[in-house]
PDB file of C-alpha atoms in Angstrom:
ATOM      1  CA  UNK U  46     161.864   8.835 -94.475  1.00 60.00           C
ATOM      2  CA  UNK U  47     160.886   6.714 -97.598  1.00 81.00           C
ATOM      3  CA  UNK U  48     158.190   5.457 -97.819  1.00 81.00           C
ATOM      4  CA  UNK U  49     158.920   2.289 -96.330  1.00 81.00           C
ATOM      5  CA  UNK U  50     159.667   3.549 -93.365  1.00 83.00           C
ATOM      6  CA  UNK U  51     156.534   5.495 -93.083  1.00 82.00           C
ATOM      7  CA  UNK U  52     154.378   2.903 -93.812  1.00 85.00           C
ATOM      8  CA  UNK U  53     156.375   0.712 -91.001  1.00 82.00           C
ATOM      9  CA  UNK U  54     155.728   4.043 -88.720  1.00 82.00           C
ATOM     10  CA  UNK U  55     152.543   4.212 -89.441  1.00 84.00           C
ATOM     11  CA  UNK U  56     151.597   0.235 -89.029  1.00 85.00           C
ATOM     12  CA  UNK U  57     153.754   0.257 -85.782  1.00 81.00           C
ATOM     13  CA  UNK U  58     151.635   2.924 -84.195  1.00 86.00           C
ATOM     14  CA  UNK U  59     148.180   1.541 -85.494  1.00 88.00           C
ATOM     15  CA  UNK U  60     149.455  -1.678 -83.626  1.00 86.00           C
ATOM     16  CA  UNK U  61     150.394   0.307 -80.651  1.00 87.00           C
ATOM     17  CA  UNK U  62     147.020   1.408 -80.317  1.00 90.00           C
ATOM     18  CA  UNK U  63     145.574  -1.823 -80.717  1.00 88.00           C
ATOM     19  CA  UNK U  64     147.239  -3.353 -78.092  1.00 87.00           C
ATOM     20  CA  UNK U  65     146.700  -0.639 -75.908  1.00 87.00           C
ATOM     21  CA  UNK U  66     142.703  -1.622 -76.867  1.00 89.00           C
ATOM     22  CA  UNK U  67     143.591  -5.228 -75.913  1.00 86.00           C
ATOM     23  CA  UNK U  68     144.981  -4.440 -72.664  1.00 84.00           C
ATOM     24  CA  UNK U  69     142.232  -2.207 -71.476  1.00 85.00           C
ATOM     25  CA  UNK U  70     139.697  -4.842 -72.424  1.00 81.00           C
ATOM     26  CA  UNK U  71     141.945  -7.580 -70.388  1.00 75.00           C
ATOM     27  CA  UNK U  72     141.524  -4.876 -67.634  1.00 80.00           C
ATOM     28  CA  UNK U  73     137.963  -4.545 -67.525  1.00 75.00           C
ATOM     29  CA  UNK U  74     137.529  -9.069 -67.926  1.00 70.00           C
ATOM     30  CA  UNK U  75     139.860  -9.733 -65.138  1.00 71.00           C
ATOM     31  CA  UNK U  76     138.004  -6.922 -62.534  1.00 72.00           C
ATOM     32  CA  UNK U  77     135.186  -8.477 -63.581  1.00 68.00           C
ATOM     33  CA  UNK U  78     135.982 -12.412 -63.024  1.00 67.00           C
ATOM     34  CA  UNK U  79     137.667 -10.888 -59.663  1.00 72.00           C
ATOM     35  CA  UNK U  80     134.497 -10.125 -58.857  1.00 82.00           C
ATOM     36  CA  UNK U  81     132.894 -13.873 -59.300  1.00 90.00           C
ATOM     37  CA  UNK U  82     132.322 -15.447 -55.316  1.00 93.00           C
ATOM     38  CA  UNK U  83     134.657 -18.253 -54.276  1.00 93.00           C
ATOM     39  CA  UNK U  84     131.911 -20.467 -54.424  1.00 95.00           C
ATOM     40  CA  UNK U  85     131.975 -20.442 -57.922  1.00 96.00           C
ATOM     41  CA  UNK U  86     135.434 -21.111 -58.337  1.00 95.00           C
ATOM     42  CA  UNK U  87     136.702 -24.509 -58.184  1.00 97.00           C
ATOM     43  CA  UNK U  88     139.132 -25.339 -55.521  1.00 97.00           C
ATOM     44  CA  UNK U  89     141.217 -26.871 -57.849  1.00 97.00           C
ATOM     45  CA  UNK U  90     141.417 -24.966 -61.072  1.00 95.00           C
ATOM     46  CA  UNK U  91     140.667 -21.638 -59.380  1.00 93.00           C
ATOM     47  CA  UNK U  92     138.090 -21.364 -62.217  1.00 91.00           C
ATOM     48  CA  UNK U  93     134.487 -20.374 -62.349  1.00 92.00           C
ATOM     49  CA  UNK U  94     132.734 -24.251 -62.375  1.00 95.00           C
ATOM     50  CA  UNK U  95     130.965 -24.992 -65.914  1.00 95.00           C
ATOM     51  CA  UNK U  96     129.943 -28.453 -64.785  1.00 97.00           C
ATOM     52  CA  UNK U  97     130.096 -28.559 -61.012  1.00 98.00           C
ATOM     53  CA  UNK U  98     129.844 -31.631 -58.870  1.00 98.00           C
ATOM     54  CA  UNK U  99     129.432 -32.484 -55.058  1.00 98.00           C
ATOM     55  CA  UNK U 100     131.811 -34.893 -54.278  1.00 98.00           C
ATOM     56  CA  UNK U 101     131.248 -36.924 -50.596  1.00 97.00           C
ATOM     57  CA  UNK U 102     133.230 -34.189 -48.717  1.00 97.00           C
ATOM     58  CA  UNK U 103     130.273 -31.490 -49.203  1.00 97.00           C
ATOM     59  CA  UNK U 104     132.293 -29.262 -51.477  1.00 97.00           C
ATOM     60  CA  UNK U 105     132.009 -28.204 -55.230  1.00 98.00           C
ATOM     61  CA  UNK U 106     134.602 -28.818 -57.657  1.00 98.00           C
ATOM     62  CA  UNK U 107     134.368 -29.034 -62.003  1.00 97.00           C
ATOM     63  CA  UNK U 108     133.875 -32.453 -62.921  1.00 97.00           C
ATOM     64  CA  UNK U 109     136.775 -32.497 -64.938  1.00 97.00           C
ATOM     65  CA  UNK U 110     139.020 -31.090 -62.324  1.00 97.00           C
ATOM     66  CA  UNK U 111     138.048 -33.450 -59.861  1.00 97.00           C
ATOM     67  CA  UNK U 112     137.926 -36.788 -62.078  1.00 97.00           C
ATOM     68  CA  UNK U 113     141.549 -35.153 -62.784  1.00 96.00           C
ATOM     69  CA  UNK U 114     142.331 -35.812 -59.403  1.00 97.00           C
ATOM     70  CA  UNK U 115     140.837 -38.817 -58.596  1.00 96.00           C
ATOM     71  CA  UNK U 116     142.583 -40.489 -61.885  1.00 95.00           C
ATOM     72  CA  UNK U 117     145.710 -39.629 -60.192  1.00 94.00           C
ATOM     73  CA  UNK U 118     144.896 -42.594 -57.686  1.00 91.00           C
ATOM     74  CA  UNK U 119     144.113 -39.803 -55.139  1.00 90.00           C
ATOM     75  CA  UNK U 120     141.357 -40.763 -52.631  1.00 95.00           C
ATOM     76  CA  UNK U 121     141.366 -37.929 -50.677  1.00 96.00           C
ATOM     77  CA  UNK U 122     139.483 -34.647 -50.707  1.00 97.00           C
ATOM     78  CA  UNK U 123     141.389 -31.197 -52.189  1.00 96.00           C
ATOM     79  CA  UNK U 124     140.158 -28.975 -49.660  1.00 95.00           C
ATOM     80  CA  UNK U 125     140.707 -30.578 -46.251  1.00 95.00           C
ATOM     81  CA  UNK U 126     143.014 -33.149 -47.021  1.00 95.00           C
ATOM     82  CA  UNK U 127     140.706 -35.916 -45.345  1.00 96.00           C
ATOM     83  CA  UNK U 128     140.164 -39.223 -46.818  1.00 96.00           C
ATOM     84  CA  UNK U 129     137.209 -39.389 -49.065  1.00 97.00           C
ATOM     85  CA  UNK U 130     134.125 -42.247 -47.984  1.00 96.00           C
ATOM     86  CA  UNK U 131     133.627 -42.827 -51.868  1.00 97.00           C
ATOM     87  CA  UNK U 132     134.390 -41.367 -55.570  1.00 97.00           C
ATOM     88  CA  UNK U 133     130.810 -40.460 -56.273  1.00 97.00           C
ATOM     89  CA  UNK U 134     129.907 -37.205 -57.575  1.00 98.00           C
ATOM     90  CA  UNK U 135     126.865 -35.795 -58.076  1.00 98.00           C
ATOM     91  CA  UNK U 136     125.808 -33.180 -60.741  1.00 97.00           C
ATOM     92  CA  UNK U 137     124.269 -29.718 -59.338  1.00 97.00           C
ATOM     93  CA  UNK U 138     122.055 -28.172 -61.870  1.00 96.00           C
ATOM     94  CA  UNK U 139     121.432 -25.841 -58.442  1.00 97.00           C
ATOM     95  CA  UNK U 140     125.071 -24.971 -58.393  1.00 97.00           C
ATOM     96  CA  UNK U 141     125.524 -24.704 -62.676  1.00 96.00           C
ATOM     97  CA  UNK U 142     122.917 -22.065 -63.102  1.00 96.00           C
ATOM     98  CA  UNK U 143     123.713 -19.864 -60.397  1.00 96.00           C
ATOM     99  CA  UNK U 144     127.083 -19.576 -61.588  1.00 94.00           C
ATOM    100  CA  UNK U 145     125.183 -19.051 -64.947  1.00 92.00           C
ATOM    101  CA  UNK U 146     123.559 -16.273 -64.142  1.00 93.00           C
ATOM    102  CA  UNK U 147     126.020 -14.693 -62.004  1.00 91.00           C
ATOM    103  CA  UNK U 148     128.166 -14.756 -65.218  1.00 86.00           C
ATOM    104  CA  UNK U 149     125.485 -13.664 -67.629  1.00 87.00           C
ATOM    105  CA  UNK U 150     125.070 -10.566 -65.239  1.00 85.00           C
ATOM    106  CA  UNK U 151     128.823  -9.716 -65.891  1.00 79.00           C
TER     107      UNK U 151
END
């Protein structure tokens, strides 16, 4: 081989190893967010909740997700299908720093 070739060789197997590095990392995240309760998790995004709201039907979603939803003109609630009393939503600093923590633990 020239050296060309080598130094391909050589650059090919040092990225080899790096994405082997990658993938075990992406391993070891995804058991861990796997491990995050359902409560956490917004019904809609199937995300763990940064800003979580109540909205009138008793359940949790991320404020983004759910303004999301109700900008689509949709008046009823994601999780039983029912028709929502009102569009308010109310912020749960309860809610936000559980998840917090639970995350931090991670």
């Amino acid at each position: 081989m020239d050296v060309m070739e080598d130094q391909f060789v050589s650059r090919h197997s040092e990225m080899m190893e790096e994405l082997d590095r990658i993938h075990r990392e992406n391993e070891k995240i995804m058991k861990k967010v796997k491990e995050i309760p359902d409560q956490f998790l917004c019904p809609i995004t199937q995300e763990p909740m940064s800003n979580p709201v109540m909205a009138s039907d008793g359940h949790f979603y991320e404020k983004a997700a759910i303004e999301e939803w109700f900008g689509r003109r949709k008046r009823t609630s994601p999780m039983t299908g029912a028709e929502l009393p009102n569009l308010t939503l109310t912020l749960s600093h309860t809610m936000k720093s559980l998840i917090q923590e639970f995350i931090n633990k991670l």
